[in-house]
Amino acid sequence: MIGFVQLNRLSFCHNTYPFILPDLVTIFYKDLLTLIMAVYFFWGEDDFALAQRVQRLRETILDPNWIQFNYQQISGEDPKSTIEALNEAMTPVFGMGGKLVWLVNTSICQQCPEEILTQLQRILPAIPDTSHLLFTTSKKPDKRLKSSKLIKQYAEVREYSPIPPWKTDELIKKVKQVAQEIGVKLTPAAVELLAESVGNNSRQLWNELEKLQLYGQQANQPLDEKIIATLVNANAQNSLQLAQAIRQGNQGEALQLIDDLLSRNEPALRIVATLVGQFRTWTIIQLKLEGGETDNKLIAKAADIPNPNRLYFLRKELRGVSGQRLLATLPILLDLETRLKRGHNPLETLNIKTIELCQLFKIKI
């Protein structure tokens, strides 16, 4: 039970709150939590999902008429900026609404000088009820640091990392969640196909569902997989098809798929991430099977597959493919990823390594 939760913190939206405790139940839980919390730490490489959460935070906290007075965005690259943000969070709100101070690209959970740690220890517990302090970074906090432990104690910590491409159940769950937020009704088969088509690309998922929402305004029934196949750009699905073509040694099809993906502006590193995830899953499964493992639950757990029933289809895909051959793909994929991160030409690099991978499945090992 929340109880009479710091009504002075809730009062930043209005000078007085006309509702009583039972009315709090009608407030969406996340927004209510936002009203109660004063410090937030969001991290991860899913920039789009993180940016959406920040926008919702702004809309919940700030009065549109007073944003220019009560909203500060500060770059966290300079260590002194942390002190600036802390001091700004301690200043009173001006006019209506609350105050939001956002420290972007902070490094306090990677390295934190003693001077800044001291200020964090002093200020975080004392931030006024009308102020909200937000830290964001793409990097995972170092749990060993005192600053990270302090943030965990006083802040709402959320991770915004892309879902691994091989975790299909989580991708499906994400599609259902966003579809509900946007107001798009989909059949179960449509949900699965959309998850396959966009993979872990949050931005594309949101854009595709907004497009489907417009299309489905006149529909009386949930949209089915035929509509998804017609309207959705299936970049992630094509990346999985690329993995299948490589495993079959089909060099011509694989090179054509690469060309199609890049022409649709699919990032090369995202293509590689899908390939790594798929070949990793195949490798673990095949090595387990060749090692004599028969328990589907144990195999699924080792391969990070939430639904053991998927193994029936995966086993069919792997007939005639040795674990040793699959294992040999991983160093090649690692080298491909390294070259792309060093700035090598995406099309040329993907083509060269794809040919190398296809040859691997044509020769005897």
CSV table of C-alpha atoms in Angstrom, one decimal:
chain,number,residue,atom,x,y,z
A,1,MET,CA,0.0,0.0,0.0
A,2,ILE,CA,1.4,3.4,-1.0
A,3,GLY,CA,-0.3,5.3,1.9
A,4,PHE,CA,-0.3,9.1,1.9
A,5,VAL,CA,2.8,9.3,-0.2
A,6,GLN,CA,4.6,12.6,0.2
A,7,LEU,CA,1.7,14.7,-1.1
A,8,ASN,CA,4.1,17.6,-1.2
A,9,ARG,CA,6.0,15.7,-3.9
A,10,LEU,CA,2.8,15.1,-5.8
A,11,SER,CA,1.8,18.7,-5.5
A,12,PHE,CA,4.3,19.9,-8.1
A,13,CYS,CA,1.7,19.3,-10.8
A,14,HIS,CA,-0.7,21.7,-9.2
A,15,ASN,CA,-0.7,24.0,-6.2
A,16,THR,CA,-3.2,21.8,-4.5
A,17,TYR,CA,-4.3,18.2,-5.2
A,18,PRO,CA,-8.1,17.9,-5.1
A,19,PHE,CA,-8.1,14.1,-5.0
A,20,ILE,CA,-7.9,11.8,-2.0
A,21,LEU,CA,-6.1,8.5,-1.5
A,22,PRO,CA,-8.6,6.2,-3.4
A,23,ASP,CA,-8.2,8.3,-6.5
A,24,LEU,CA,-4.5,7.4,-6.6
A,25,VAL,CA,-5.4,4.0,-7.8
A,26,THR,CA,-6.4,5.5,-11.1
A,27,ILE,CA,-2.9,6.8,-11.8
A,28,PHE,CA,-0.8,4.5,-14.0
A,29,TYR,CA,1.7,2.8,-11.8
A,30,LYS,CA,4.8,4.0,-13.7
A,31,ASP,CA,3.6,7.6,-13.6
A,32,LEU,CA,2.9,7.4,-9.9
A,33,LEU,CA,6.4,6.0,-9.3
A,34,THR,CA,7.7,8.9,-11.4
A,35,LEU,CA,6.0,11.4,-9.1
A,36,ILE,CA,7.4,9.8,-6.0
A,37,MET,CA,11.0,9.3,-7.2
A,38,ALA,CA,13.5,12.2,-7.2
A,39,VAL,CA,16.5,10.6,-8.8
A,40,TYR,CA,16.7,8.4,-11.9
A,41,PHE,CA,19.6,6.5,-13.6
A,42,PHE,CA,18.9,5.2,-17.1
A,43,TRP,CA,21.6,3.2,-19.0
A,44,GLY,CA,21.9,1.1,-22.1
A,45,GLU,CA,22.5,1.2,-25.8
A,46,ASP,CA,18.9,1.3,-26.9
A,47,ASP,CA,18.9,5.0,-27.5
A,48,PHE,CA,15.4,5.1,-28.9
A,49,ALA,CA,13.7,3.3,-25.9
A,50,LEU,CA,15.7,5.4,-23.5
A,51,ALA,CA,14.8,8.7,-25.3
A,52,GLN,CA,11.1,7.7,-25.2
A,53,ARG,CA,11.3,7.1,-21.4
A,54,VAL,CA,13.0,10.5,-20.9
A,55,GLN,CA,10.3,12.2,-22.9
A,56,ARG,CA,7.6,10.6,-20.8
A,57,LEU,CA,9.5,11.8,-17.7
A,58,ARG,CA,9.5,15.4,-19.1
A,59,GLU,CA,5.8,15.3,-19.8
A,60,THR,CA,5.0,14.0,-16.3
A,61,ILE,CA,7.2,16.4,-14.4
A,62,LEU,CA,7.3,19.7,-16.3
A,63,ASP,CA,4.6,22.3,-16.8
A,64,PRO,CA,4.7,23.2,-20.5
A,65,ASN,CA,4.4,26.9,-19.7
A,66,TRP,CA,7.4,26.8,-17.4
A,67,ILE,CA,9.8,24.5,-19.2
A,68,GLN,CA,12.4,27.2,-20.0
A,69,PHE,CA,12.8,27.9,-16.3
A,70,ASN,CA,12.6,24.4,-14.8
A,71,TYR,CA,14.4,22.2,-17.3
A,72,GLN,CA,18.2,21.9,-17.6
A,73,GLN,CA,20.1,19.5,-19.9
A,74,ILE,CA,23.8,19.3,-19.0
A,75,SER,CA,26.6,17.3,-20.7
A,76,GLY,CA,28.2,14.8,-18.3
A,77,GLU,CA,31.5,14.5,-20.2
A,78,ASP,CA,33.1,17.2,-17.9
A,79,PRO,CA,33.5,15.9,-14.3
A,80,LYS,CA,32.6,19.4,-13.0
A,81,SER,CA,29.2,19.1,-14.7
A,82,THR,CA,28.1,16.6,-12.1
A,83,ILE,CA,28.5,19.2,-9.4
A,84,GLU,CA,26.7,21.7,-11.6
A,85,ALA,CA,23.7,19.3,-12.0
A,86,LEU,CA,23.6,18.5,-8.3
A,87,ASN,CA,23.6,22.2,-7.4
A,88,GLU,CA,20.9,22.9,-10.0
A,89,ALA,CA,18.7,20.2,-8.6
A,90,MET,CA,18.8,21.8,-5.2
A,91,THR,CA,17.5,25.1,-6.4
A,92,PRO,CA,13.7,25.8,-6.0
A,93,VAL,CA,11.2,25.3,-8.8
A,94,PHE,CA,10.0,28.5,-10.6
A,95,GLY,CA,6.3,28.9,-11.2
A,96,MET,CA,4.2,25.8,-11.8
A,97,GLY,CA,5.2,22.1,-12.2
A,98,GLY,CA,8.4,20.5,-11.2
A,99,LYS,CA,12.1,20.9,-12.0
A,100,LEU,CA,14.0,18.3,-14.1
A,101,VAL,CA,17.8,18.3,-14.4
A,102,TRP,CA,19.2,15.9,-16.9
A,103,LEU,CA,22.9,14.9,-16.9
A,104,VAL,CA,23.6,13.3,-20.3
A,105,ASN,CA,26.4,10.8,-20.8
A,106,THR,CA,27.4,10.7,-17.2
A,107,SER,CA,30.5,8.7,-16.1
A,108,ILE,CA,29.9,8.7,-12.3
A,109,CYS,CA,29.3,4.9,-12.4
A,110,GLN,CA,32.5,4.2,-14.3
A,111,GLN,CA,34.8,6.5,-12.4
A,112,CYS,CA,33.9,8.9,-9.6
A,113,PRO,CA,36.5,11.2,-7.9
A,114,GLU,CA,36.2,11.5,-4.1
A,115,GLU,CA,35.1,15.1,-4.4
A,116,ILE,CA,32.1,14.2,-6.5
A,117,LEU,CA,31.3,11.1,-4.4
A,118,THR,CA,31.2,13.4,-1.3
A,119,GLN,CA,28.8,15.7,-3.0
A,120,LEU,CA,26.6,12.8,-4.2
A,121,GLN,CA,26.4,11.5,-0.6
A,122,ARG,CA,25.4,14.9,0.6
A,123,ILE,CA,22.9,16.0,-2.0
A,124,LEU,CA,21.1,12.8,-3.2
A,125,PRO,CA,19.2,12.3,0.0
A,126,ALA,CA,18.3,16.0,0.3
A,127,ILE,CA,16.9,16.8,-3.2
A,128,PRO,CA,13.8,18.9,-2.8
A,129,ASP,CA,10.4,17.2,-3.4
A,130,THR,CA,9.8,19.4,-6.4
A,131,SER,CA,13.1,18.6,-8.1
A,132,HIS,CA,14.0,15.5,-10.2
A,133,LEU,CA,17.6,14.6,-11.2
A,134,LEU,CA,18.2,12.3,-14.2
A,135,PHE,CA,21.5,10.6,-15.1
A,136,THR,CA,21.8,8.7,-18.5
A,137,THR,CA,24.7,6.8,-20.0
A,138,SER,CA,25.1,4.0,-22.6
A,139,LYS,CA,27.5,2.2,-20.3
A,140,LYS,CA,26.7,-0.4,-17.7
A,141,PRO,CA,27.3,0.8,-14.1
A,142,ASP,CA,30.3,-0.7,-12.3
A,143,LYS,CA,28.7,-2.3,-9.3
A,144,ARG,CA,32.0,-2.3,-7.4
A,145,LEU,CA,32.1,1.5,-7.2
A,146,LYS,CA,30.7,3.4,-4.1
A,147,SER,CA,29.0,5.8,-6.5
A,148,SER,CA,27.1,2.9,-8.2
A,149,LYS,CA,26.0,1.6,-4.8
A,150,LEU,CA,24.9,5.1,-3.8
A,151,ILE,CA,22.9,5.5,-7.0
A,152,LYS,CA,21.2,2.1,-6.5
A,153,GLN,CA,20.2,3.2,-3.0
A,154,TYR,CA,18.7,6.6,-4.0
A,155,ALA,CA,17.7,6.3,-7.6
A,156,GLU,CA,15.3,4.4,-9.9
A,157,VAL,CA,17.7,2.5,-12.0
A,158,ARG,CA,16.6,1.2,-15.4
A,159,GLU,CA,18.4,-0.7,-18.2
A,160,TYR,CA,17.7,0.1,-21.8
A,161,SER,CA,19.7,-2.5,-23.7
A,162,PRO,CA,18.6,-4.2,-27.0
A,163,ILE,CA,17.0,-7.6,-26.5
A,164,PRO,CA,19.4,-10.3,-27.8
A,165,PRO,CA,18.1,-11.4,-31.2
A,166,TRP,CA,17.9,-15.0,-30.2
A,167,LYS,CA,15.6,-14.3,-27.3
A,168,THR,CA,12.4,-14.6,-29.4
A,169,ASP,CA,10.0,-14.8,-26.4
A,170,GLU,CA,11.3,-11.5,-25.1
A,171,LEU,CA,11.0,-9.9,-28.6
A,172,ILE,CA,7.4,-11.1,-28.8
A,173,LYS,CA,6.6,-9.7,-25.3
A,174,LYS,CA,8.1,-6.4,-26.4
A,175,VAL,CA,5.9,-6.3,-29.5
A,176,LYS,CA,2.8,-7.0,-27.4
A,177,GLN,CA,3.7,-4.2,-24.9
A,178,VAL,CA,4.3,-1.6,-27.6
A,179,ALA,CA,1.3,-2.6,-29.6
A,180,GLN,CA,-0.8,-2.1,-26.5
A,181,GLU,CA,0.7,1.3,-25.8
A,182,ILE,CA,0.0,2.5,-29.4
A,183,GLY,CA,-3.4,0.8,-29.6
A,184,VAL,CA,-2.8,-1.8,-32.3
A,185,LYS,CA,-4.7,-5.1,-32.1
A,186,LEU,CA,-2.7,-8.0,-33.6
A,187,THR,CA,-3.4,-11.7,-34.0
A,188,PRO,CA,-0.8,-14.0,-32.2
A,189,ALA,CA,0.6,-15.0,-35.6
A,190,ALA,CA,1.0,-11.3,-36.5
A,191,VAL,CA,2.8,-10.6,-33.3
A,192,GLU,CA,5.3,-13.4,-34.0
A,193,LEU,CA,5.9,-12.3,-37.6
A,194,LEU,CA,6.4,-8.7,-36.5
A,195,ALA,CA,8.9,-9.8,-33.8
A,196,GLU,CA,10.8,-11.7,-36.5
A,197,SER,CA,10.6,-8.9,-38.9
A,198,VAL,CA,11.9,-6.0,-36.8
A,199,GLY,CA,14.0,-8.0,-34.3
A,200,ASN,CA,15.4,-5.9,-31.4
A,201,ASN,CA,15.2,-2.6,-33.4
A,202,SER,CA,13.0,-0.5,-31.0
A,203,ARG,CA,12.8,2.5,-33.4
A,204,GLN,CA,11.6,0.3,-36.3
A,205,LEU,CA,9.1,-1.5,-34.1
A,206,TRP,CA,7.6,1.7,-32.9
A,207,ASN,CA,7.5,3.2,-36.5
A,208,GLU,CA,5.9,0.0,-37.9
A,209,LEU,CA,3.2,-0.2,-35.2
A,210,GLU,CA,2.4,3.5,-35.8
A,211,LYS,CA,1.9,2.7,-39.5
A,212,LEU,CA,-0.2,-0.3,-38.6
A,213,GLN,CA,-2.3,1.8,-36.2
A,214,LEU,CA,-3.2,4.1,-39.1
A,215,TYR,CA,-4.0,1.2,-41.4
A,216,GLY,CA,-6.1,-0.6,-38.7
A,217,GLN,CA,-8.3,2.4,-37.8
A,218,GLN,CA,-11.0,1.1,-40.1
A,219,ALA,CA,-10.5,-2.5,-39.2
A,220,ASN,CA,-13.0,-4.3,-36.9
A,221,GLN,CA,-10.7,-7.2,-36.3
A,222,PRO,CA,-7.1,-7.6,-35.2
A,223,LEU,CA,-4.5,-7.3,-38.0
A,224,ASP,CA,-3.2,-10.7,-39.2
A,225,GLU,CA,0.1,-12.0,-40.4
A,226,LYS,CA,-0.8,-11.3,-44.1
A,227,ILE,CA,-1.1,-7.6,-43.4
A,228,ILE,CA,2.2,-7.6,-41.5
A,229,ALA,CA,4.0,-9.4,-44.4
A,230,THR,CA,2.6,-6.8,-46.8
A,231,LEU,CA,3.3,-3.6,-44.8
A,232,VAL,CA,6.3,-4.3,-42.6
A,233,ASN,CA,10.0,-4.0,-43.7
A,234,ALA,CA,11.4,-7.4,-42.6
A,235,ASN,CA,15.0,-6.4,-42.0
A,236,ALA,CA,15.5,-8.7,-39.0
A,237,GLN,CA,13.7,-11.6,-40.8
A,238,ASN,CA,16.0,-11.1,-43.8
A,239,SER,CA,19.0,-11.2,-41.4
A,240,LEU,CA,17.8,-14.6,-40.2
A,241,GLN,CA,17.3,-15.7,-43.8
A,242,LEU,CA,20.9,-14.6,-44.3
A,243,ALA,CA,22.0,-16.9,-41.5
A,244,GLN,CA,20.0,-19.8,-43.1
A,245,ALA,CA,21.6,-19.1,-46.5
A,246,ILE,CA,25.1,-19.2,-45.0
A,247,ARG,CA,24.4,-22.4,-43.1
A,248,GLN,CA,23.2,-24.0,-46.4
A,249,GLY,CA,26.3,-22.7,-48.2
A,250,ASN,CA,24.1,-20.8,-50.6
A,251,GLN,CA,26.6,-18.0,-51.5
A,252,GLY,CA,24.5,-16.3,-54.2
A,253,GLU,CA,21.4,-16.0,-52.0
A,254,ALA,CA,23.5,-14.8,-49.1
A,255,LEU,CA,25.1,-12.0,-51.1
A,256,GLN,CA,21.8,-10.9,-52.5
A,257,LEU,CA,20.3,-10.7,-49.0
A,258,ILE,CA,23.2,-8.5,-47.8
A,259,ASP,CA,22.6,-6.2,-50.7
A,260,ASP,CA,18.9,-6.0,-49.9
A,261,LEU,CA,19.5,-5.3,-46.2
A,262,LEU,CA,22.1,-2.5,-46.8
A,263,SER,CA,19.8,-0.9,-49.4
A,264,ARG,CA,17.1,-0.7,-46.7
A,265,ASN,CA,19.6,1.1,-44.5
A,266,GLU,CA,19.9,-1.8,-42.1
A,267,PRO,CA,23.1,-1.1,-40.0
A,268,ALA,CA,25.9,-3.6,-40.8
A,269,LEU,CA,26.6,-4.2,-37.1
A,270,ARG,CA,22.9,-5.0,-36.5
A,271,ILE,CA,23.1,-7.6,-39.2
A,272,VAL,CA,26.2,-9.1,-37.6
A,273,ALA,CA,24.5,-9.1,-34.2
A,274,THR,CA,21.7,-11.2,-35.6
A,275,LEU,CA,24.1,-13.6,-37.3
A,276,VAL,CA,26.1,-14.0,-34.1
A,277,GLY,CA,23.0,-14.7,-32.1
A,278,GLN,CA,21.7,-17.3,-34.5
A,279,PHE,CA,25.0,-19.1,-35.0
A,280,ARG,CA,25.6,-19.0,-31.2
A,281,THR,CA,22.2,-20.7,-30.7
A,282,TRP,CA,22.8,-23.3,-33.3
A,283,THR,CA,26.3,-24.1,-32.1
A,284,ILE,CA,25.3,-24.6,-28.4
A,285,ILE,CA,22.3,-26.8,-29.4
A,286,GLN,CA,24.4,-29.0,-31.8
A,287,LEU,CA,27.3,-29.4,-29.4
A,288,LYS,CA,24.9,-30.4,-26.6
A,289,LEU,CA,23.2,-33.0,-28.9
A,290,GLU,CA,26.5,-34.4,-30.0
A,291,GLY,CA,27.6,-34.6,-26.4
A,292,GLY,CA,24.7,-36.9,-25.7
A,293,GLU,CA,22.3,-34.5,-24.0
A,294,THR,CA,18.7,-35.5,-24.4
A,295,ASP,CA,16.9,-33.2,-22.0
A,296,ASN,CA,15.3,-30.4,-24.0
A,297,LYS,CA,14.9,-28.2,-21.0
A,298,LEU,CA,18.7,-28.3,-20.2
A,299,ILE,CA,19.5,-27.7,-23.9
A,300,ALA,CA,17.1,-24.8,-24.1
A,301,LYS,CA,18.5,-23.3,-20.9
A,302,ALA,CA,22.1,-23.5,-22.2
A,303,ALA,CA,21.1,-21.9,-25.5
A,304,ASP,CA,19.0,-19.1,-23.8
A,305,ILE,CA,15.8,-20.4,-25.5
A,306,PRO,CA,12.8,-19.7,-23.2
A,307,ASN,CA,10.5,-22.2,-24.9
A,308,PRO,CA,12.0,-25.7,-25.2
A,309,ASN,CA,9.4,-26.6,-27.8
A,310,ARG,CA,11.3,-24.5,-30.3
A,311,LEU,CA,14.1,-27.2,-30.2
A,312,TYR,CA,11.9,-29.4,-32.4
A,313,PHE,CA,12.3,-26.9,-35.3
A,314,LEU,CA,15.9,-26.0,-34.5
A,315,ARG,CA,16.9,-29.7,-34.6
A,316,LYS,CA,15.4,-30.0,-38.1
A,317,GLU,CA,17.4,-27.0,-39.2
A,318,LEU,CA,20.6,-28.5,-38.0
A,319,ARG,CA,20.3,-32.0,-39.6
A,320,GLY,CA,23.6,-32.8,-41.4
A,321,VAL,CA,25.5,-29.9,-39.8
A,322,SER,CA,28.3,-30.7,-37.3
A,323,GLY,CA,28.9,-28.8,-34.1
A,324,GLN,CA,32.6,-28.4,-35.2
A,325,ARG,CA,31.5,-26.6,-38.4
A,326,LEU,CA,29.1,-24.3,-36.5
A,327,LEU,CA,31.8,-23.5,-33.9
A,328,ALA,CA,34.2,-22.5,-36.7
A,329,THR,CA,31.8,-19.7,-37.7
A,330,LEU,CA,32.2,-17.7,-34.4
A,331,PRO,CA,35.8,-16.5,-34.9
A,332,ILE,CA,34.9,-15.4,-38.5
A,333,LEU,CA,31.9,-13.5,-37.2
A,334,LEU,CA,34.1,-11.9,-34.4
A,335,ASP,CA,36.6,-10.8,-37.0
A,336,LEU,CA,33.8,-9.4,-39.1
A,337,GLU,CA,32.4,-7.4,-36.2
A,338,THR,CA,35.9,-6.1,-35.4
A,339,ARG,CA,36.6,-4.9,-38.9
A,340,LEU,CA,33.2,-3.1,-39.1
A,341,LYS,CA,33.9,-1.3,-35.8
A,342,ARG,CA,37.3,-0.2,-37.2
A,343,GLY,CA,35.5,1.5,-40.1
A,344,HIS,CA,35.9,-1.0,-42.9
A,345,ASN,CA,33.5,-0.7,-45.9
A,346,PRO,CA,30.3,-2.5,-44.8
A,347,LEU,CA,29.3,-4.0,-48.1
A,348,GLU,CA,32.8,-5.1,-49.0
A,349,THR,CA,33.5,-6.5,-45.6
A,350,LEU,CA,30.2,-8.3,-45.2
A,351,ASN,CA,30.6,-9.8,-48.7
A,352,ILE,CA,34.1,-11.1,-48.1
A,353,LYS,CA,33.2,-12.7,-44.7
A,354,THR,CA,30.0,-14.1,-46.0
A,355,ILE,CA,31.8,-15.9,-48.8
A,356,GLU,CA,34.2,-17.2,-46.2
A,357,LEU,CA,31.4,-18.5,-44.1
A,358,CYS,CA,29.6,-20.1,-47.0
A,359,GLN,CA,32.8,-21.9,-48.1
A,360,LEU,CA,33.0,-23.2,-44.5
A,361,PHE,CA,29.8,-25.1,-45.1
A,362,LYS,CA,30.8,-26.4,-48.5
A,363,ILE,CA,34.2,-28.0,-47.5
A,364,LYS,CA,34.9,-31.0,-45.3
A,365,ILE,CA,36.2,-30.2,-41.9
